[in-house]
Amino acid sequence: MTNQTPKIKERLLSGMRPTGLLHLGHFVGALENWLNFQDEFDCFFLISDYQALGDYPDRIELIRKAVYEVTLDWLAVGLDPQKCTFVVQSYVPEHAELHMLLSMITPLSEIKRNPTLKTEMKQFNLKQISLGFFNYPGSQVADILLPRAQIVPVGEDQLPHIELAKKIARKFNNTYKNIFPIPRAIIGRVPRLPGIDGNFKMSKSLDNAIYLSDDEKTVIKKVKKMYTDPKRIHANIPGTVEGNPVFIYHDAFNSNVEEVNYLKELYREGKVSDVEVKEKLSRALNQFLVLIRERRKKFERWPKLLREILYEGSKRERKLAKETIEIVKEAMGIIY
Ligand code: TRP
């Protein structure tokens, strides 16, 4: 026996905007990783309601509802508040304070050329974009640096924000004092899941998502409608597996690898119908979702518990947050 102190776990932060129900894309892009990490790291999972306000400044009722939907979905997939910390961004005002302070050393040009922001801005009417929305990559940097997180598991589209967080952390450390670890990103097993319409990304706004809370019948209906190889007007025409959403989903969610490989083989040879491949897929998806639905139902009955989880988690992060703000202000010389 050695009398070593127990290893201090590295800190991890990730987050989601509360804008609605979570879907399969969230699972393979993020949640699955989060689940694996909750034992290994000291995890903070953030519900970024302020960031969501940038998308929906006039729809607080949508955000309010989504805060609980996201919490339910997180619990449903198996995140355990005994092991990890759920945080509501607005419950910890230090998120906003650090955002303000870091914005003083964030070059405007860095925000302007952020590729993810650029894409999102094109989706909106440029004239309607608020300063708050424009500066959300900066707010995300503060989210990450506030608990001084070392690890940030995210989807591919979030990488530019993590790059910015690295730059700002380095700049702060060099300019004032070495306070922030340089965070590193971890990408999910399936960085981007296509929608059921074959569109490049599964997303609520594109109306092409299968939700973690969808019931069995809905899953079957959605899978039936799914986009596959458009050249295949007959089951005996050889089909393309690569890039075919039905097979991307099989690979992501069907635990019976042998079945998937066999189906691929038959599909390529024109020996299996799309209908059959889809039937097998809905079965696999519904199997995958059984436990998630069960847990969700259980937690739906305890709204009080959900509020408590969010409140207690935020309180825990806030302790760290206050500490960070104190040393940041001191390093910047904001003491009068
Ligand atoms: N932008 C993320 C999303 O839309 C949410 C988010 C907010 C986040 N703050 C974060 C992700 C910090 C990672 C780290 O889902």
CSV table of C-alpha atoms in Angstrom, one decimal, residues 10-299:
chain,number,residue,atom,x,y,z
A,10,GLU,CA,-9.3,16.1,-15.0
A,11,ARG,CA,-12.1,18.5,-15.6
A,12,LEU,CA,-14.4,18.2,-18.5
A,13,LEU,CA,-17.1,20.6,-19.8
A,14,SER,CA,-19.5,20.3,-22.6
A,15,GLY,CA,-22.9,21.8,-23.3
A,16,MET,CA,-26.1,22.0,-25.3
A,17,ARG,CA,-28.4,24.8,-26.2
A,18,PRO,CA,-31.9,24.1,-24.8
A,19,THR,CA,-33.9,24.5,-28.0
A,20,GLY,CA,-36.0,21.3,-28.0
A,21,LEU,CA,-35.9,17.5,-27.8
A,22,LEU,CA,-32.6,15.7,-28.3
A,23,HIS,CA,-32.2,13.3,-31.2
A,24,LEU,CA,-30.0,10.4,-32.4
A,25,GLY,CA,-27.4,12.8,-33.8
A,26,HIS,CA,-26.9,14.3,-30.3
A,27,PHE,CA,-26.4,10.7,-29.0
A,28,VAL,CA,-23.6,9.6,-31.3
A,29,GLY,CA,-22.1,13.0,-31.6
A,30,ALA,CA,-21.9,13.8,-27.9
A,31,LEU,CA,-24.0,12.0,-25.3
A,32,GLU,CA,-22.4,8.6,-25.9
A,33,ASN,CA,-19.0,10.1,-25.1
A,34,TRP,CA,-20.3,12.0,-22.1
A,35,LEU,CA,-21.6,8.7,-20.7
A,36,ASN,CA,-18.2,7.1,-21.1
A,37,PHE,CA,-16.5,10.0,-19.5
A,38,GLN,CA,-18.7,10.5,-16.4
A,39,ASP,CA,-16.6,8.0,-14.4
A,40,GLU,CA,-13.3,9.0,-15.7
A,41,PHE,CA,-13.4,12.8,-15.5
A,42,ASP,CA,-15.0,15.5,-13.3
A,43,CYS,CA,-17.7,16.4,-15.8
A,44,PHE,CA,-19.7,19.6,-16.1
A,45,PHE,CA,-22.6,19.5,-18.5
A,46,LEU,CA,-24.0,22.8,-19.3
A,47,ILE,CA,-27.5,23.8,-20.5
A,48,SER,CA,-26.6,27.0,-22.2
A,49,ASP,CA,-29.9,28.9,-21.9
A,50,TYR,CA,-28.2,32.3,-22.5
A,51,GLN,CA,-26.7,31.0,-25.7
A,52,ALA,CA,-30.1,29.7,-26.8
A,53,LEU,CA,-31.5,33.2,-26.3
A,54,GLY,CA,-29.3,34.3,-29.1
A,55,ASP,CA,-31.2,32.0,-31.4
A,56,TYR,CA,-34.7,32.7,-29.9
A,57,PRO,CA,-34.6,36.1,-28.2
A,58,ASP,CA,-38.4,36.3,-28.3
A,59,ARG,CA,-39.2,32.7,-27.4
A,60,ILE,CA,-38.2,32.3,-23.8
A,61,GLU,CA,-41.2,29.9,-23.3
A,62,LEU,CA,-39.6,27.5,-25.8
A,63,ILE,CA,-36.3,27.7,-24.0
A,64,ARG,CA,-37.9,27.3,-20.6
A,65,LYS,CA,-39.6,24.1,-21.7
A,66,ALA,CA,-36.4,22.9,-23.5
A,67,VAL,CA,-34.3,23.2,-20.3
A,68,TYR,CA,-36.4,20.4,-18.8
A,69,GLU,CA,-36.6,18.4,-22.0
A,70,VAL,CA,-32.8,18.4,-22.2
A,71,THR,CA,-32.5,17.5,-18.6
A,72,LEU,CA,-34.9,14.6,-19.1
A,73,ASP,CA,-33.0,13.4,-22.2
A,74,TRP,CA,-29.7,13.5,-20.4
A,75,LEU,CA,-31.1,11.5,-17.5
A,76,ALA,CA,-32.8,9.1,-20.0
A,77,VAL,CA,-29.6,8.2,-21.7
A,78,GLY,CA,-28.0,7.5,-18.4
A,79,LEU,CA,-26.1,10.5,-17.3
A,80,ASP,CA,-26.0,10.3,-13.5
A,81,PRO,CA,-26.1,13.5,-11.4
A,82,GLN,CA,-24.3,11.5,-8.7
A,83,LYS,CA,-21.3,11.2,-10.9
A,84,CYS,CA,-21.5,14.4,-13.0
A,85,THR,CA,-22.7,17.9,-12.7
A,86,PHE,CA,-25.6,19.5,-14.6
A,87,VAL,CA,-25.4,23.2,-14.8
A,88,VAL,CA,-27.8,25.9,-16.0
A,89,GLN,CA,-25.8,28.8,-17.6
A,90,SER,CA,-28.0,31.5,-16.2
A,91,TYR,CA,-27.9,30.1,-12.6
A,92,VAL,CA,-24.1,30.8,-12.6
A,93,PRO,CA,-23.8,34.5,-13.5
A,94,GLU,CA,-20.0,34.2,-13.5
A,95,HIS,CA,-20.4,32.7,-17.0
A,96,ALA,CA,-21.5,36.2,-18.2
A,97,GLU,CA,-18.9,37.9,-16.1
A,98,LEU,CA,-16.0,35.9,-17.5
A,99,HIS,CA,-17.4,36.3,-21.0
A,100,MET,CA,-17.3,40.1,-20.5
A,101,LEU,CA,-13.7,40.0,-19.2
A,102,LEU,CA,-12.4,37.7,-21.9
A,103,SER,CA,-14.1,39.8,-24.6
A,104,MET,CA,-11.5,42.4,-23.8
A,105,ILE,CA,-8.7,40.2,-25.1
A,106,THR,CA,-10.7,38.5,-27.9
A,107,PRO,CA,-9.8,40.0,-31.3
A,108,LEU,CA,-13.0,40.9,-33.3
A,109,SER,CA,-11.4,39.3,-36.3
A,110,GLU,CA,-11.4,35.9,-34.6
A,111,ILE,CA,-15.1,36.0,-34.2
A,112,LYS,CA,-15.7,37.4,-37.7
A,113,ARG,CA,-13.9,34.6,-39.4
A,114,ASN,CA,-15.3,31.7,-37.3
A,115,PRO,CA,-16.6,29.3,-40.0
A,116,THR,CA,-19.4,27.7,-37.9
A,117,LEU,CA,-20.7,31.2,-37.0
A,118,LYS,CA,-20.5,32.2,-40.7
A,119,THR,CA,-22.6,29.2,-41.7
A,120,GLU,CA,-25.2,29.9,-39.0
A,121,MET,CA,-25.3,33.6,-39.9
A,122,LYS,CA,-26.1,32.7,-43.5
A,123,GLN,CA,-29.1,30.7,-42.3
A,124,PHE,CA,-30.5,33.7,-40.5
A,125,ASN,CA,-31.3,37.1,-41.9
A,126,LEU,CA,-28.1,39.0,-41.4
A,127,LYS,CA,-29.8,42.2,-40.4
A,128,GLN,CA,-31.7,40.4,-37.6
A,129,ILE,CA,-28.6,39.0,-35.9
A,130,SER,CA,-28.0,40.5,-32.5
A,131,LEU,CA,-24.7,41.3,-31.0
A,132,GLY,CA,-25.4,38.5,-28.4
A,133,PHE,CA,-25.7,35.9,-31.1
A,134,PHE,CA,-22.6,37.2,-33.0
A,135,ASN,CA,-20.6,36.9,-29.9
A,136,TYR,CA,-21.8,33.4,-28.9
A,137,PRO,CA,-18.4,31.8,-29.7
A,138,GLY,CA,-16.9,34.1,-27.2
A,139,SER,CA,-19.5,33.2,-24.6
A,140,GLN,CA,-18.7,29.5,-25.3
A,141,VAL,CA,-15.0,30.2,-24.6
A,142,ALA,CA,-16.0,31.6,-21.2
A,143,ASP,CA,-18.2,28.5,-20.6
A,144,ILE,CA,-15.2,26.3,-21.1
A,145,LEU,CA,-12.6,28.4,-19.2
A,146,LEU,CA,-14.9,29.2,-16.2
A,147,PRO,CA,-14.5,25.8,-14.5
A,148,ARG,CA,-10.9,25.6,-16.1
A,149,ALA,CA,-11.9,22.6,-18.1
A,150,GLN,CA,-9.2,20.5,-19.8
A,151,ILE,CA,-11.4,18.4,-22.0
A,152,VAL,CA,-14.3,19.4,-24.2
A,153,PRO,CA,-16.2,16.6,-26.0
A,154,VAL,CA,-18.1,18.1,-28.9
A,155,GLY,CA,-19.5,17.6,-32.4
A,156,GLU,CA,-17.4,18.4,-35.4
A,157,ASP,CA,-19.1,21.8,-36.0
A,158,GLN,CA,-18.0,23.1,-32.6
A,159,LEU,CA,-14.3,22.7,-33.3
A,160,PRO,CA,-13.7,26.3,-34.3
A,161,HIS,CA,-15.0,27.4,-30.9
A,162,ILE,CA,-12.6,25.1,-29.1
A,163,GLU,CA,-9.8,26.5,-31.2
A,164,LEU,CA,-10.8,30.0,-30.1
A,165,ALA,CA,-10.9,28.8,-26.5
A,166,LYS,CA,-7.3,27.6,-26.8
A,167,LYS,CA,-6.2,30.9,-28.3
A,168,ILE,CA,-7.8,32.9,-25.6
A,169,ALA,CA,-6.6,30.7,-22.8
A,170,ARG,CA,-3.0,31.1,-24.2
A,171,LYS,CA,-3.4,34.8,-24.6
A,172,PHE,CA,-4.7,35.3,-21.1
A,173,ASN,CA,-1.9,33.1,-19.6
A,174,ASN,CA,0.8,35.0,-21.5
A,175,THR,CA,-0.7,38.4,-20.9
A,176,TYR,CA,-1.6,38.2,-17.2
A,177,LYS,CA,-1.1,35.0,-15.3
A,178,ASN,CA,-1.0,31.2,-16.0
A,179,ILE,CA,-4.5,30.4,-14.9
A,180,PHE,CA,-6.2,28.4,-17.6
A,181,PRO,CA,-5.4,24.9,-18.9
A,182,ILE,CA,-5.4,24.7,-22.7
A,183,PRO,CA,-8.5,22.8,-23.4
A,184,ARG,CA,-8.6,19.9,-25.9
A,185,ALA,CA,-11.5,18.7,-28.0
A,186,ILE,CA,-12.7,15.2,-28.3
A,187,ILE,CA,-14.9,14.3,-31.2
A,188,GLY,CA,-17.7,11.7,-31.1
A,189,ARG,CA,-17.8,8.3,-32.8
A,190,VAL,CA,-20.0,9.6,-35.5
A,191,PRO,CA,-19.1,13.3,-35.8
A,192,ARG,CA,-22.1,14.1,-37.9
A,193,LEU,CA,-25.2,12.0,-38.4
A,194,PRO,CA,-27.2,12.7,-41.6
A,195,GLY,CA,-31.0,13.4,-41.4
A,196,ILE,CA,-33.6,10.9,-42.4
A,197,ASP,CA,-34.0,13.0,-45.6
A,198,GLY,CA,-30.4,12.4,-46.5
A,199,ASN,CA,-29.6,16.1,-45.7
A,200,PHE,CA,-26.0,16.4,-44.3
A,201,LYS,CA,-27.0,17.0,-40.8
A,202,MET,CA,-29.8,15.7,-38.5
A,203,SER,CA,-31.4,18.8,-37.0
A,204,LYS,CA,-34.7,19.9,-35.4
A,205,SER,CA,-34.9,22.9,-37.6
A,206,LEU,CA,-34.6,20.8,-40.8
A,207,ASP,CA,-37.4,18.5,-39.5
A,208,ASN,CA,-35.3,15.4,-40.3
A,209,ALA,CA,-34.7,14.0,-36.9
A,210,ILE,CA,-35.5,10.9,-34.9
A,211,TYR,CA,-35.8,11.9,-31.3
A,212,LEU,CA,-34.6,9.9,-28.3
A,213,SER,CA,-38.1,10.3,-27.0
A,214,ASP,CA,-39.9,9.1,-30.2
A,215,ASP,CA,-42.2,6.1,-29.6
A,216,GLU,CA,-41.9,2.8,-31.4
A,217,LYS,CA,-44.5,3.6,-34.1
A,218,THR,CA,-43.0,7.0,-34.8
A,219,VAL,CA,-39.6,5.4,-35.3
A,220,ILE,CA,-41.0,2.9,-37.7
A,221,LYS,CA,-42.8,5.6,-39.7
A,222,LYS,CA,-39.8,7.8,-39.9
A,223,VAL,CA,-37.5,5.0,-41.0
A,224,LYS,CA,-40.0,4.0,-43.7
A,225,LYS,CA,-39.7,7.5,-45.1
A,226,MET,CA,-35.9,7.5,-45.0
A,227,TYR,CA,-33.9,8.5,-47.9
A,228,THR,CA,-31.8,5.6,-49.4
A,229,ASP,CA,-30.1,5.0,-52.7
A,230,PRO,CA,-32.3,6.9,-55.2
A,231,LYS,CA,-31.0,4.7,-58.1
A,232,ARG,CA,-32.7,1.7,-56.6
A,233,ILE,CA,-36.2,1.6,-58.0
A,234,HIS,CA,-36.2,-2.2,-57.6
A,235,ALA,CA,-34.9,-4.5,-54.9
A,236,ASN,CA,-32.9,-6.4,-57.5
A,237,ILE,CA,-30.8,-3.4,-58.6
A,238,PRO,CA,-27.4,-3.4,-56.9
A,239,GLY,CA,-27.4,-0.6,-54.3
A,240,THR,CA,-24.8,1.7,-52.9
A,241,VAL,CA,-24.0,1.3,-49.2
A,242,GLU,CA,-21.4,4.1,-48.7
A,243,GLY,CA,-23.0,7.3,-47.7
A,244,ASN,CA,-26.4,5.7,-47.6
A,245,PRO,CA,-28.2,7.0,-44.5
A,246,VAL,CA,-29.9,3.7,-43.8
A,247,PHE,CA,-26.5,2.0,-43.5
A,248,ILE,CA,-24.9,4.9,-41.7
A,249,TYR,CA,-27.7,4.4,-39.0
A,250,HIS,CA,-27.2,0.6,-39.1
A,251,ASP,CA,-23.5,1.1,-38.4
A,252,ALA,CA,-24.2,3.6,-35.7
A,253,PHE,CA,-27.0,1.8,-33.8
A,254,ASN,CA,-27.4,-1.8,-34.8
A,255,SER,CA,-25.3,-3.8,-32.3
A,256,ASN,CA,-25.6,-6.9,-34.5
A,257,VAL,CA,-22.6,-6.3,-36.7
A,258,GLU,CA,-22.9,-9.6,-38.4
A,259,GLU,CA,-26.4,-8.7,-39.6
A,260,VAL,CA,-25.3,-5.3,-40.8
A,261,ASN,CA,-22.4,-6.8,-42.8
A,262,TYR,CA,-24.7,-9.4,-44.3
A,263,LEU,CA,-27.3,-6.8,-45.3
A,264,LYS,CA,-24.6,-4.7,-46.9
A,265,GLU,CA,-23.4,-7.6,-48.9
A,266,LEU,CA,-26.9,-8.4,-50.1
A,267,TYR,CA,-27.7,-4.8,-50.8
A,268,ARG,CA,-24.6,-4.4,-53.0
A,269,GLU,CA,-25.7,-7.5,-55.0
A,270,GLY,CA,-29.3,-6.4,-55.3
A,271,LYS,CA,-30.6,-9.3,-53.2
A,272,VAL,CA,-32.4,-7.5,-50.5
A,273,SER,CA,-35.2,-4.8,-50.6
A,274,ASP,CA,-34.9,-1.4,-49.0
A,275,VAL,CA,-38.1,-2.3,-47.1
A,276,GLU,CA,-36.3,-5.2,-45.4
A,277,VAL,CA,-33.2,-3.2,-44.6
A,278,LYS,CA,-35.4,-0.5,-43.1
A,279,GLU,CA,-37.4,-3.0,-41.1
A,280,LYS,CA,-34.2,-4.3,-39.6
A,281,LEU,CA,-33.1,-0.8,-38.8
A,282,SER,CA,-36.4,0.2,-37.0
A,283,ARG,CA,-36.0,-2.9,-35.0
A,284,ALA,CA,-32.5,-2.1,-34.0
A,285,LEU,CA,-33.3,1.6,-33.2
A,286,ASN,CA,-36.3,0.6,-31.1
A,287,GLN,CA,-34.2,-1.9,-29.2
A,288,PHE,CA,-31.6,0.8,-28.6
A,289,LEU,CA,-34.3,3.2,-27.4
A,290,VAL,CA,-36.2,0.9,-25.0
A,291,LEU,CA,-34.1,1.7,-22.0
A,292,ILE,CA,-33.9,5.4,-22.8
A,293,ARG,CA,-37.7,5.6,-23.0
A,294,GLU,CA,-38.2,3.7,-19.8
A,295,ARG,CA,-35.8,6.0,-17.9
A,296,ARG,CA,-37.4,9.1,-19.4
A,297,LYS,CA,-40.9,8.0,-18.3
A,298,LYS,CA,-39.6,7.5,-14.7
A,299,PHE,CA,-38.0,10.9,-14.5
